[in-house]
């Protein structure tokens, strides 16, 4: 079984379409989404409508919760707040209802699916092995798939050690049966690891691998739409930097 995993689309339709075209060529058996469909980008309703019929499972992201009013936004930075307020006005009723009904965690083919971390599924940022250790200790999974930081990585628990591993594009990462893993699939619509290309991962449960892919998309098209929508300049600029 091959499972396509995407996260953090953030209303970037051009990045989403590029990733979906890539996945059409790779033909995974299932596609799942780890949340943050919306927030930051100019096409929240179109992105959800495009993805929804293709998804076997999806979970709630913090920006999804904020966009439906289910979560306060006072702890977001000013740019993110501005984008969320804009997004709230741009969502169709049907898309708002869909986002509001997303679960905080799902499981497919033995993979735990959450936005942030296994321990705190919607909000926690797993930026280092120390944080990841607490989620391994909380238990309940062998392989968890996460997004939220917009930085692809793997945390591996082998015995009592937890280490951070790099995920290189197109290089299958081995998921050894003696270890447990938290795999961060990066972001489709706003990468922050210095590579502006959209990210996605395919997990092969038979070969026991996770493979990262990076897909170029026409960033200027998204940026032009963001300018027209009056979204914050720094959010527009960061797309080209991958930061
Ligand atoms: Zn996000």
Coordinates of C-alpha atoms in Angstrom, one line a residue, residues 64-180:
X64 CA -8.3 25.6 9.9
X65 CA -9.7 25.9 13.5
X66 CA -8.9 29.6 13.5
X67 CA -10.6 30.2 10.1
X68 CA -13.8 28.7 11.3
X69 CA -13.8 30.6 14.6
X70 CA -13.3 27.4 16.6
X71 CA -10.0 28.7 18.0
X72 CA -9.0 32.2 19.1
X73 CA -6.3 34.0 17.0
X74 CA -4.8 36.3 19.6
X75 CA -1.7 34.1 19.9
X76 CA -1.0 34.2 16.1
X77 CA 1.5 36.7 14.9
X78 CA 0.0 39.9 13.3
X79 CA 0.5 38.7 9.7
X80 CA -1.2 35.4 10.4
X81 CA -4.0 37.1 12.2
X82 CA -4.6 39.4 9.2
X83 CA -4.6 36.5 6.9
X84 CA -7.0 34.5 9.0
X85 CA -9.5 37.5 9.2
X86 CA -9.3 37.7 5.4
X87 CA -9.8 33.9 5.1
X88 CA -12.8 34.0 7.4
X89 CA -14.4 36.3 4.9
X90 CA -13.4 34.2 1.9
X91 CA -14.7 30.8 3.0
X92 CA -17.9 29.3 1.6
X93 CA -20.4 28.0 4.1
X94 CA -19.8 24.4 2.8
X95 CA -16.1 24.7 3.2
X96 CA -16.4 26.2 6.7
X97 CA -18.6 23.3 7.7
X98 CA -16.2 20.8 6.3
X99 CA -13.2 22.3 8.2
X100 CA -15.2 22.6 11.4
X101 CA -16.0 18.8 11.2
X102 CA -12.4 17.7 10.8
X103 CA -11.1 15.3 13.5
X104 CA -7.9 16.0 15.5
X105 CA -6.5 12.6 14.7
X106 CA -7.0 9.8 12.3
X107 CA -5.4 6.5 11.5
X108 CA -5.0 4.8 8.1
X109 CA -2.9 1.7 7.2
X110 CA -1.2 1.8 10.6
X111 CA -0.2 5.4 10.3
X112 CA -1.3 7.9 13.0
X113 CA -2.2 11.2 11.2
X114 CA -2.1 14.5 13.2
X115 CA -1.2 18.1 12.3
X116 CA 1.1 19.0 15.1
X117 CA 2.3 16.1 17.3
X118 CA 0.9 12.8 18.6
X119 CA 0.8 14.3 22.1
X120 CA -0.9 17.6 21.2
X121 CA -2.4 16.9 17.8
X122 CA -3.4 20.4 16.7
X123 CA -1.0 22.8 18.3
X124 CA 2.4 21.5 19.2
X125 CA 5.5 22.2 17.0
X126 CA 7.9 19.3 16.9
X127 CA 11.1 21.2 16.1
X128 CA 13.6 19.0 17.9
X129 CA 14.2 15.5 19.3
X130 CA 13.6 16.7 22.8
X131 CA 10.0 17.6 22.0
X132 CA 9.6 14.5 19.9
X133 CA 10.6 12.4 22.9
X134 CA 7.5 13.4 24.8
X135 CA 5.3 12.3 22.0
X136 CA 7.1 8.9 21.7
X137 CA 6.6 8.6 25.5
X138 CA 2.9 9.4 25.2
X139 CA 2.7 6.4 22.9
X140 CA -0.2 5.0 20.8
X141 CA 1.6 4.8 17.5
X142 CA 4.5 3.2 15.6
X143 CA 4.6 5.6 12.7
X144 CA 3.0 9.1 13.1
X145 CA 2.7 11.6 10.2
X146 CA 2.8 15.3 11.1
X147 CA 3.1 18.7 9.5
X148 CA 2.8 22.2 11.1
X149 CA 6.4 23.3 11.2
X150 CA 6.6 23.3 7.4
X151 CA 10.0 21.6 7.6
X152 CA 10.4 18.0 6.4
X153 CA 12.2 15.7 8.9
X154 CA 12.1 12.4 10.6
X155 CA 12.3 11.7 14.3
X156 CA 13.4 8.2 15.1
X157 CA 13.1 6.4 18.4
X158 CA 15.5 3.4 18.5
X159 CA 15.6 1.8 22.0
X160 CA 15.9 4.7 24.4
X161 CA 17.4 7.1 21.9
X162 CA 15.4 9.7 19.9
X163 CA 17.3 11.3 17.0
X164 CA 16.4 13.8 14.2
X165 CA 17.1 12.5 10.7
X166 CA 17.1 14.4 7.4
X167 CA 14.7 13.6 4.6
X168 CA 16.2 14.1 1.2
X169 CA 14.0 14.5 -1.9
X170 CA 13.6 11.3 -3.9
X171 CA 15.6 9.2 -1.4
X172 CA 13.5 6.5 0.2
X173 CA 13.9 6.8 4.0
X174 CA 13.8 3.3 5.6
X175 CA 11.2 2.8 8.4
X176 CA 12.9 -0.1 10.3
X177 CA 10.5 -2.4 12.2
X178 CA 12.6 -2.1 15.4
X179 CA 12.1 1.7 15.6
X180 CA 9.3 4.1 15.9

